[in-house]
């Protein structure tokens, strides 16, 4: 928000990963250039349309045209789209196989919409200097990054003690950003939760500089490409 599927393709370049790894990528347009992740949640703008249903219907419609494995459908989103992905994880955990969230935390009051019988594989990536969705959260709308991780780690029955952080090798020793990967294991779905913290990173799709305007994007780390990391996790 405010962007389109075409804009998201430019931000993420996920289709390049898809071409190399042989999967289908779809860039849908949200109504009015956004996603209704807070439908029926008190205290938030409450539009009437149901984007959970829309995204499920979209996949089923495309299944009439494309060779889709309905057991391996994934959702990824950035910013407002990252909030929407978490709404999907809460409201449609059996429809999508895994989720990845970039530049977004957990909406406050979304907990009751999550079904405890359905743990979900989910990964996160966030910059410590994100000026749009702040690391420390917003008391009126969304949780801090750490609280969001705690929610999902607990929700998924993972070990609360993560493995030793893995520092991603820097391509440029003079760069002001670096990435640490934190892994939570022993999760109820039999896998792991990943979190990538980008020190000094801003509100951007990691690895793709020069797309989002500088005052929003901040510093863009190029040690990893978020699209490749997302696919590595979800596949």
mmCIF file with all atom_site columns, C-alpha atoms in Angstrom, residues 10-173:
data_model
loop_
_atom_site.group_PDB
_atom_site.id
_atom_site.type_symbol
_atom_site.label_atom_id
_atom_site.label_alt_id
_atom_site.label_comp_id
_atom_site.label_asym_id
_atom_site.label_entity_id
_atom_site.label_seq_id
_atom_site.pdbx_PDB_ins_code
_atom_site.Cartn_x
_atom_site.Cartn_y
_atom_site.Cartn_z
_atom_site.occupancy
_atom_site.B_iso_or_equiv
_atom_site.pdbx_formal_charge
_atom_site.auth_seq_id
_atom_site.auth_comp_id
_atom_site.auth_asym_id
_atom_site.auth_atom_id
_atom_site.pdbx_PDB_model_num
ATOM 1   C CA . UNK A 1 10  ? 9.507   -4.404  -9.435  1.00 0.00 ? 10  UNK A CA 1
ATOM 2   C CA . UNK A 1 11  ? 10.182  -4.184  -5.694  1.00 0.00 ? 11  UNK A CA 1
ATOM 3   C CA . UNK A 1 12  ? 10.747  -7.914  -5.180  1.00 0.00 ? 12  UNK A CA 1
ATOM 4   C CA . UNK A 1 13  ? 11.853  -9.339  -8.552  1.00 0.00 ? 13  UNK A CA 1
ATOM 5   C CA . UNK A 1 14  ? 10.424  -12.598 -7.248  1.00 0.00 ? 14  UNK A CA 1
ATOM 6   C CA . UNK A 1 15  ? 9.697   -13.756 -10.798 1.00 0.00 ? 15  UNK A CA 1
ATOM 7   C CA . UNK A 1 16  ? 13.450  -14.028 -11.425 1.00 0.00 ? 16  UNK A CA 1
ATOM 8   C CA . UNK A 1 17  ? 13.724  -16.491 -8.551  1.00 0.00 ? 17  UNK A CA 1
ATOM 9   C CA . UNK A 1 18  ? 10.631  -18.287 -9.868  1.00 0.00 ? 18  UNK A CA 1
ATOM 10  C CA . UNK A 1 19  ? 12.101  -18.635 -13.345 1.00 0.00 ? 19  UNK A CA 1
ATOM 11  C CA . UNK A 1 20  ? 15.290  -20.118 -11.950 1.00 0.00 ? 20  UNK A CA 1
ATOM 12  C CA . UNK A 1 21  ? 13.608  -22.427 -9.415  1.00 0.00 ? 21  UNK A CA 1
ATOM 13  C CA . UNK A 1 22  ? 10.622  -23.394 -11.594 1.00 0.00 ? 22  UNK A CA 1
ATOM 14  C CA . UNK A 1 23  ? 7.627   -22.257 -9.562  1.00 0.00 ? 23  UNK A CA 1
ATOM 15  C CA . UNK A 1 24  ? 4.641   -20.057 -10.362 1.00 0.00 ? 24  UNK A CA 1
ATOM 16  C CA . UNK A 1 25  ? 4.575   -16.530 -8.946  1.00 0.00 ? 25  UNK A CA 1
ATOM 17  C CA . UNK A 1 26  ? 1.438   -14.379 -8.923  1.00 0.00 ? 26  UNK A CA 1
ATOM 18  C CA . UNK A 1 27  ? 1.300   -10.641 -8.179  1.00 0.00 ? 27  UNK A CA 1
ATOM 19  C CA . UNK A 1 28  ? -2.338  -9.800  -7.379  1.00 0.00 ? 28  UNK A CA 1
ATOM 20  C CA . UNK A 1 29  ? -3.731  -6.277  -7.108  1.00 0.00 ? 29  UNK A CA 1
ATOM 21  C CA . UNK A 1 30  ? -5.305  -5.294  -3.811  1.00 0.00 ? 30  UNK A CA 1
ATOM 22  C CA . UNK A 1 31  ? -8.512  -3.276  -3.983  1.00 0.00 ? 31  UNK A CA 1
ATOM 23  C CA . UNK A 1 32  ? -7.793  0.464   -3.713  1.00 0.00 ? 32  UNK A CA 1
ATOM 24  C CA . UNK A 1 33  ? -4.044  -0.310  -3.731  1.00 0.00 ? 33  UNK A CA 1
ATOM 25  C CA . UNK A 1 34  ? -4.055  -2.140  -0.413  1.00 0.00 ? 34  UNK A CA 1
ATOM 26  C CA . UNK A 1 35  ? -5.041  -5.238  1.558   1.00 0.00 ? 35  UNK A CA 1
ATOM 27  C CA . UNK A 1 36  ? -7.864  -5.501  4.079   1.00 0.00 ? 36  UNK A CA 1
ATOM 28  C CA . UNK A 1 37  ? -5.874  -7.331  6.739   1.00 0.00 ? 37  UNK A CA 1
ATOM 29  C CA . UNK A 1 38  ? -7.934  -5.899  9.625   1.00 0.00 ? 38  UNK A CA 1
ATOM 30  C CA . UNK A 1 39  ? -11.425 -6.962  8.536   1.00 0.00 ? 39  UNK A CA 1
ATOM 31  C CA . UNK A 1 40  ? -13.729 -7.291  11.581  1.00 0.00 ? 40  UNK A CA 1
ATOM 32  C CA . UNK A 1 41  ? -10.966 -6.240  14.013  1.00 0.00 ? 41  UNK A CA 1
ATOM 33  C CA . UNK A 1 42  ? -12.206 -3.522  16.353  1.00 0.00 ? 42  UNK A CA 1
ATOM 34  C CA . UNK A 1 43  ? -10.323 -0.239  16.308  1.00 0.00 ? 43  UNK A CA 1
ATOM 35  C CA . UNK A 1 44  ? -9.120  -0.473  12.714  1.00 0.00 ? 44  UNK A CA 1
ATOM 36  C CA . UNK A 1 45  ? -10.365 0.737   9.369   1.00 0.00 ? 45  UNK A CA 1
ATOM 37  C CA . UNK A 1 46  ? -12.924 -1.903  8.481   1.00 0.00 ? 46  UNK A CA 1
ATOM 38  C CA . UNK A 1 47  ? -13.634 -2.302  4.786   1.00 0.00 ? 47  UNK A CA 1
ATOM 39  C CA . UNK A 1 48  ? -16.356 -4.701  3.701   1.00 0.00 ? 48  UNK A CA 1
ATOM 40  C CA . UNK A 1 49  ? -14.420 -6.840  1.256   1.00 0.00 ? 49  UNK A CA 1
ATOM 41  C CA . UNK A 1 50  ? -12.810 -10.115 2.325   1.00 0.00 ? 50  UNK A CA 1
ATOM 42  C CA . UNK A 1 51  ? -9.270  -10.429 0.994   1.00 0.00 ? 51  UNK A CA 1
ATOM 43  C CA . UNK A 1 52  ? -8.759  -13.836 2.593   1.00 0.00 ? 52  UNK A CA 1
ATOM 44  C CA . UNK A 1 53  ? -11.595 -15.174 0.457   1.00 0.00 ? 53  UNK A CA 1
ATOM 45  C CA . UNK A 1 54  ? -10.355 -13.240 -2.572  1.00 0.00 ? 54  UNK A CA 1
ATOM 46  C CA . UNK A 1 55  ? -6.863  -14.761 -2.401  1.00 0.00 ? 55  UNK A CA 1
ATOM 47  C CA . UNK A 1 56  ? -8.231  -18.276 -1.934  1.00 0.00 ? 56  UNK A CA 1
ATOM 48  C CA . UNK A 1 57  ? -10.604 -17.765 -4.876  1.00 0.00 ? 57  UNK A CA 1
ATOM 49  C CA . UNK A 1 58  ? -7.741  -16.394 -6.973  1.00 0.00 ? 58  UNK A CA 1
ATOM 50  C CA . UNK A 1 59  ? -5.667  -19.534 -6.449  1.00 0.00 ? 59  UNK A CA 1
ATOM 51  C CA . UNK A 1 60  ? -8.598  -21.840 -7.208  1.00 0.00 ? 60  UNK A CA 1
ATOM 52  C CA . UNK A 1 61  ? -9.422  -19.854 -10.345 1.00 0.00 ? 61  UNK A CA 1
ATOM 53  C CA . UNK A 1 62  ? -5.822  -19.986 -11.549 1.00 0.00 ? 62  UNK A CA 1
ATOM 54  C CA . UNK A 1 63  ? -5.826  -23.706 -10.871 1.00 0.00 ? 63  UNK A CA 1
ATOM 55  C CA . UNK A 1 64  ? -8.173  -24.046 -13.860 1.00 0.00 ? 64  UNK A CA 1
ATOM 56  C CA . UNK A 1 65  ? -5.458  -22.614 -16.100 1.00 0.00 ? 65  UNK A CA 1
ATOM 57  C CA . UNK A 1 66  ? -2.118  -23.491 -14.520 1.00 0.00 ? 66  UNK A CA 1
ATOM 58  C CA . UNK A 1 67  ? -0.414  -26.602 -13.165 1.00 0.00 ? 67  UNK A CA 1
ATOM 59  C CA . UNK A 1 68  ? -0.767  -25.757 -9.457  1.00 0.00 ? 68  UNK A CA 1
ATOM 60  C CA . UNK A 1 69  ? -0.044  -28.171 -6.631  1.00 0.00 ? 69  UNK A CA 1
ATOM 61  C CA . UNK A 1 70  ? -2.715  -27.073 -4.151  1.00 0.00 ? 70  UNK A CA 1
ATOM 62  C CA . UNK A 1 71  ? -0.689  -28.624 -1.331  1.00 0.00 ? 71  UNK A CA 1
ATOM 63  C CA . UNK A 1 72  ? 2.186   -26.240 -2.078  1.00 0.00 ? 72  UNK A CA 1
ATOM 64  C CA . UNK A 1 73  ? 0.676   -22.766 -2.257  1.00 0.00 ? 73  UNK A CA 1
ATOM 65  C CA . UNK A 1 74  ? 2.570   -20.050 -0.383  1.00 0.00 ? 74  UNK A CA 1
ATOM 66  C CA . UNK A 1 75  ? 1.979   -16.425 0.567   1.00 0.00 ? 75  UNK A CA 1
ATOM 67  C CA . UNK A 1 76  ? 4.550   -13.684 0.971   1.00 0.00 ? 76  UNK A CA 1
ATOM 68  C CA . UNK A 1 77  ? 4.041   -9.988  1.552   1.00 0.00 ? 77  UNK A CA 1
ATOM 69  C CA . UNK A 1 78  ? 5.793   -6.746  2.387   1.00 0.00 ? 78  UNK A CA 1
ATOM 70  C CA . UNK A 1 79  ? 4.531   -3.943  4.651   1.00 0.00 ? 79  UNK A CA 1
ATOM 71  C CA . UNK A 1 80  ? 0.707   -3.846  4.336   1.00 0.00 ? 80  UNK A CA 1
ATOM 72  C CA . UNK A 1 81  ? 1.074   -7.089  2.397   1.00 0.00 ? 81  UNK A CA 1
ATOM 73  C CA . UNK A 1 82  ? 3.027   -8.549  5.303   1.00 0.00 ? 82  UNK A CA 1
ATOM 74  C CA . UNK A 1 83  ? 0.130   -7.795  7.631   1.00 0.00 ? 83  UNK A CA 1
ATOM 75  C CA . UNK A 1 84  ? -2.156  -9.489  5.106   1.00 0.00 ? 84  UNK A CA 1
ATOM 76  C CA . UNK A 1 85  ? 0.035   -12.574 5.021   1.00 0.00 ? 85  UNK A CA 1
ATOM 77  C CA . UNK A 1 86  ? -0.310  -12.894 8.787   1.00 0.00 ? 86  UNK A CA 1
ATOM 78  C CA . UNK A 1 87  ? -4.079  -12.574 8.426   1.00 0.00 ? 87  UNK A CA 1
ATOM 79  C CA . UNK A 1 88  ? -3.914  -15.480 5.966   1.00 0.00 ? 88  UNK A CA 1
ATOM 80  C CA . UNK A 1 89  ? -1.779  -17.439 8.432   1.00 0.00 ? 89  UNK A CA 1
ATOM 81  C CA . UNK A 1 90  ? -4.469  -16.869 11.056  1.00 0.00 ? 90  UNK A CA 1
ATOM 82  C CA . UNK A 1 91  ? -7.596  -17.258 8.934   1.00 0.00 ? 91  UNK A CA 1
ATOM 83  C CA . UNK A 1 92  ? -6.510  -19.723 6.230   1.00 0.00 ? 92  UNK A CA 1
ATOM 84  C CA . UNK A 1 93  ? -3.741  -21.857 7.751   1.00 0.00 ? 93  UNK A CA 1
ATOM 85  C CA . UNK A 1 94  ? -4.914  -24.995 5.939   1.00 0.00 ? 94  UNK A CA 1
ATOM 86  C CA . UNK A 1 95  ? -5.092  -23.379 2.499   1.00 0.00 ? 95  UNK A CA 1
ATOM 87  C CA . UNK A 1 96  ? -1.512  -22.097 2.350   1.00 0.00 ? 96  UNK A CA 1
ATOM 88  C CA . UNK A 1 97  ? 1.480   -24.312 3.129   1.00 0.00 ? 97  UNK A CA 1
ATOM 89  C CA . UNK A 1 98  ? 3.817   -21.612 4.475   1.00 0.00 ? 98  UNK A CA 1
ATOM 90  C CA . UNK A 1 99  ? 4.134   -17.869 4.891   1.00 0.00 ? 99  UNK A CA 1
ATOM 91  C CA . UNK A 1 100 ? 6.801   -15.175 4.822   1.00 0.00 ? 100 UNK A CA 1
ATOM 92  C CA . UNK A 1 101 ? 6.507   -11.643 6.170   1.00 0.00 ? 101 UNK A CA 1
ATOM 93  C CA . UNK A 1 102 ? 8.822   -8.742  5.354   1.00 0.00 ? 102 UNK A CA 1
ATOM 94  C CA . UNK A 1 103 ? 8.640   -5.230  6.771   1.00 0.00 ? 103 UNK A CA 1
ATOM 95  C CA . UNK A 1 104 ? 5.592   -5.973  8.936   1.00 0.00 ? 104 UNK A CA 1
ATOM 96  C CA . UNK A 1 105 ? 4.841   -7.104  12.467  1.00 0.00 ? 105 UNK A CA 1
ATOM 97  C CA . UNK A 1 106 ? 1.681   -8.494  14.079  1.00 0.00 ? 106 UNK A CA 1
ATOM 98  C CA . UNK A 1 107 ? -1.494  -6.403  14.143  1.00 0.00 ? 107 UNK A CA 1
ATOM 99  C CA . UNK A 1 108 ? -2.735  -5.856  17.677  1.00 0.00 ? 108 UNK A CA 1
ATOM 100 C CA . UNK A 1 109 ? -5.994  -7.682  18.453  1.00 0.00 ? 109 UNK A CA 1
ATOM 101 C CA . UNK A 1 110 ? -5.420  -10.228 15.666  1.00 0.00 ? 110 UNK A CA 1
ATOM 102 C CA . UNK A 1 111 ? -4.786  -13.048 18.123  1.00 0.00 ? 111 UNK A CA 1
ATOM 103 C CA . UNK A 1 112 ? -8.451  -14.135 18.401  1.00 0.00 ? 112 UNK A CA 1
ATOM 104 C CA . UNK A 1 113 ? -8.527  -14.709 14.643  1.00 0.00 ? 113 UNK A CA 1
ATOM 105 C CA . UNK A 1 114 ? -5.758  -17.322 14.899  1.00 0.00 ? 114 UNK A CA 1
ATOM 106 C CA . UNK A 1 115 ? -6.792  -20.941 15.319  1.00 0.00 ? 115 UNK A CA 1
ATOM 107 C CA . UNK A 1 116 ? -4.584  -22.794 17.826  1.00 0.00 ? 116 UNK A CA 1
ATOM 108 C CA . UNK A 1 117 ? -5.210  -26.183 16.205  1.00 0.00 ? 117 UNK A CA 1
ATOM 109 C CA . UNK A 1 118 ? -3.395  -25.086 13.067  1.00 0.00 ? 118 UNK A CA 1
ATOM 110 C CA . UNK A 1 119 ? 0.269   -24.154 13.569  1.00 0.00 ? 119 UNK A CA 1
ATOM 111 C CA . UNK A 1 120 ? 1.829   -22.616 10.474  1.00 0.00 ? 120 UNK A CA 1
ATOM 112 C CA . UNK A 1 121 ? 5.366   -22.382 9.084   1.00 0.00 ? 121 UNK A CA 1
ATOM 113 C CA . UNK A 1 122 ? 6.244   -18.686 8.949   1.00 0.00 ? 122 UNK A CA 1
ATOM 114 C CA . UNK A 1 123 ? 9.389   -16.592 8.550   1.00 0.00 ? 123 UNK A CA 1
ATOM 115 C CA . UNK A 1 124 ? 10.094  -12.895 9.120   1.00 0.00 ? 124 UNK A CA 1
ATOM 116 C CA . UNK A 1 125 ? 12.557  -10.280 7.919   1.00 0.00 ? 125 UNK A CA 1
ATOM 117 C CA . UNK A 1 126 ? 12.739  -6.756  9.332   1.00 0.00 ? 126 UNK A CA 1
ATOM 118 C CA . UNK A 1 127 ? 15.127  -3.810  9.457   1.00 0.00 ? 127 UNK A CA 1
ATOM 119 C CA . UNK A 1 128 ? 15.987  -2.220  12.785  1.00 0.00 ? 128 UNK A CA 1
ATOM 120 C CA . UNK A 1 129 ? 15.668  1.288   11.277  1.00 0.00 ? 129 UNK A CA 1
ATOM 121 C CA . UNK A 1 130 ? 12.401  0.766   9.439   1.00 0.00 ? 130 UNK A CA 1
ATOM 122 C CA . UNK A 1 131 ? 10.656  4.172   9.481   1.00 0.00 ? 131 UNK A CA 1
ATOM 123 C CA . UNK A 1 132 ? 7.331   2.869   8.156   1.00 0.00 ? 132 UNK A CA 1
ATOM 124 C CA . UNK A 1 133 ? 6.715   -0.210  10.311  1.00 0.00 ? 133 UNK A CA 1
ATOM 125 C CA . UNK A 1 134 ? 8.929   0.516   13.270  1.00 0.00 ? 134 UNK A CA 1
ATOM 126 C CA . UNK A 1 135 ? 10.969  -2.142  15.034  1.00 0.00 ? 135 UNK A CA 1
ATOM 127 C CA . UNK A 1 136 ? 9.579   -1.005  18.390  1.00 0.00 ? 136 UNK A CA 1
ATOM 128 C CA . UNK A 1 137 ? 5.990   -1.197  17.149  1.00 0.00 ? 137 UNK A CA 1
ATOM 129 C CA . UNK A 1 138 ? 3.110   1.255   17.459  1.00 0.00 ? 138 UNK A CA 1
ATOM 130 C CA . UNK A 1 139 ? 1.025   1.295   20.646  1.00 0.00 ? 139 UNK A CA 1
ATOM 131 C CA . UNK A 1 140 ? -2.174  1.885   18.678  1.00 0.00 ? 140 UNK A CA 1
ATOM 132 C CA . UNK A 1 141 ? -1.878  -0.564  15.821  1.00 0.00 ? 141 UNK A CA 1
ATOM 133 C CA . UNK A 1 142 ? 0.938   -3.115  15.612  1.00 0.00 ? 142 UNK A CA 1
ATOM 134 C CA . UNK A 1 143 ? 3.282   -5.007  17.922  1.00 0.00 ? 143 UNK A CA 1
ATOM 135 C CA . UNK A 1 144 ? 7.049   -4.623  18.237  1.00 0.00 ? 144 UNK A CA 1
ATOM 136 C CA . UNK A 1 145 ? 9.082   -7.072  16.189  1.00 0.00 ? 145 UNK A CA 1
ATOM 137 C CA . UNK A 1 146 ? 10.124  -9.070  19.267  1.00 0.00 ? 146 UNK A CA 1
ATOM 138 C CA . UNK A 1 147 ? 6.522   -9.413  20.505  1.00 0.00 ? 147 UNK A CA 1
ATOM 139 C CA . UNK A 1 148 ? 5.384   -10.543 17.061  1.00 0.00 ? 148 UNK A CA 1
ATOM 140 C CA . UNK A 1 149 ? 8.055   -13.230 16.985  1.00 0.00 ? 149 UNK A CA 1
ATOM 141 C CA . UNK A 1 150 ? 7.087   -14.341 20.483  1.00 0.00 ? 150 UNK A CA 1
ATOM 142 C CA . UNK A 1 151 ? 3.443   -14.624 19.420  1.00 0.00 ? 151 UNK A CA 1
ATOM 143 C CA . UNK A 1 152 ? 4.235   -16.888 16.483  1.00 0.00 ? 152 UNK A CA 1
ATOM 144 C CA . UNK A 1 153 ? 6.931   -18.901 18.245  1.00 0.00 ? 153 UNK A CA 1
ATOM 145 C CA . UNK A 1 154 ? 4.458   -19.615 21.053  1.00 0.00 ? 154 UNK A CA 1
ATOM 146 C CA . UNK A 1 155 ? 1.558   -20.157 18.655  1.00 0.00 ? 155 UNK A CA 1
ATOM 147 C CA . UNK A 1 156 ? 3.600   -22.718 16.714  1.00 0.00 ? 156 UNK A CA 1
ATOM 148 C CA . UNK A 1 157 ? 4.879   -24.510 19.800  1.00 0.00 ? 157 UNK A CA 1
ATOM 149 C CA . UNK A 1 158 ? 8.519   -23.831 18.930  1.00 0.00 ? 158 UNK A CA 1
ATOM 150 C CA . UNK A 1 159 ? 11.390  -23.907 21.385  1.00 0.00 ? 159 UNK A CA 1
ATOM 151 C CA . UNK A 1 160 ? 11.442  -20.437 22.953  1.00 0.00 ? 160 UNK A CA 1
ATOM 152 C CA . UNK A 1 161 ? 15.238  -20.509 23.050  1.00 0.00 ? 161 UNK A CA 1
ATOM 153 C CA . UNK A 1 162 ? 16.539  -19.850 19.532  1.00 0.00 ? 162 UNK A CA 1
ATOM 154 C CA . UNK A 1 163 ? 19.701  -21.334 18.141  1.00 0.00 ? 163 UNK A CA 1
ATOM 155 C CA . UNK A 1 164 ? 22.851  -19.233 18.179  1.00 0.00 ? 164 UNK A CA 1
ATOM 156 C CA . UNK A 1 165 ? 22.369  -16.350 15.708  1.00 0.00 ? 165 UNK A CA 1
ATOM 157 C CA . UNK A 1 166 ? 24.045  -16.830 12.347  1.00 0.00 ? 166 UNK A CA 1
ATOM 158 C CA . UNK A 1 167 ? 25.750  -13.733 10.955  1.00 0.00 ? 167 UNK A CA 1
ATOM 159 C CA . UNK A 1 168 ? 25.435  -13.580 7.177   1.00 0.00 ? 168 UNK A CA 1
ATOM 160 C CA . UNK A 1 169 ? 28.842  -12.870 5.541   1.00 0.00 ? 169 UNK A CA 1
ATOM 161 C CA . UNK A 1 170 ? 29.153  -9.287  4.379   1.00 0.00 ? 170 UNK A CA 1
ATOM 162 C CA . UNK A 1 171 ? 29.865  -8.630  0.714   1.00 0.00 ? 171 UNK A CA 1
ATOM 163 C CA . UNK A 1 172 ? 31.139  -5.149  1.518   1.00 0.00 ? 172 UNK A CA 1
ATOM 164 C CA . UNK A 1 173 ? 33.004  -4.730  4.794   1.00 0.00 ? 173 UNK A CA 1
#
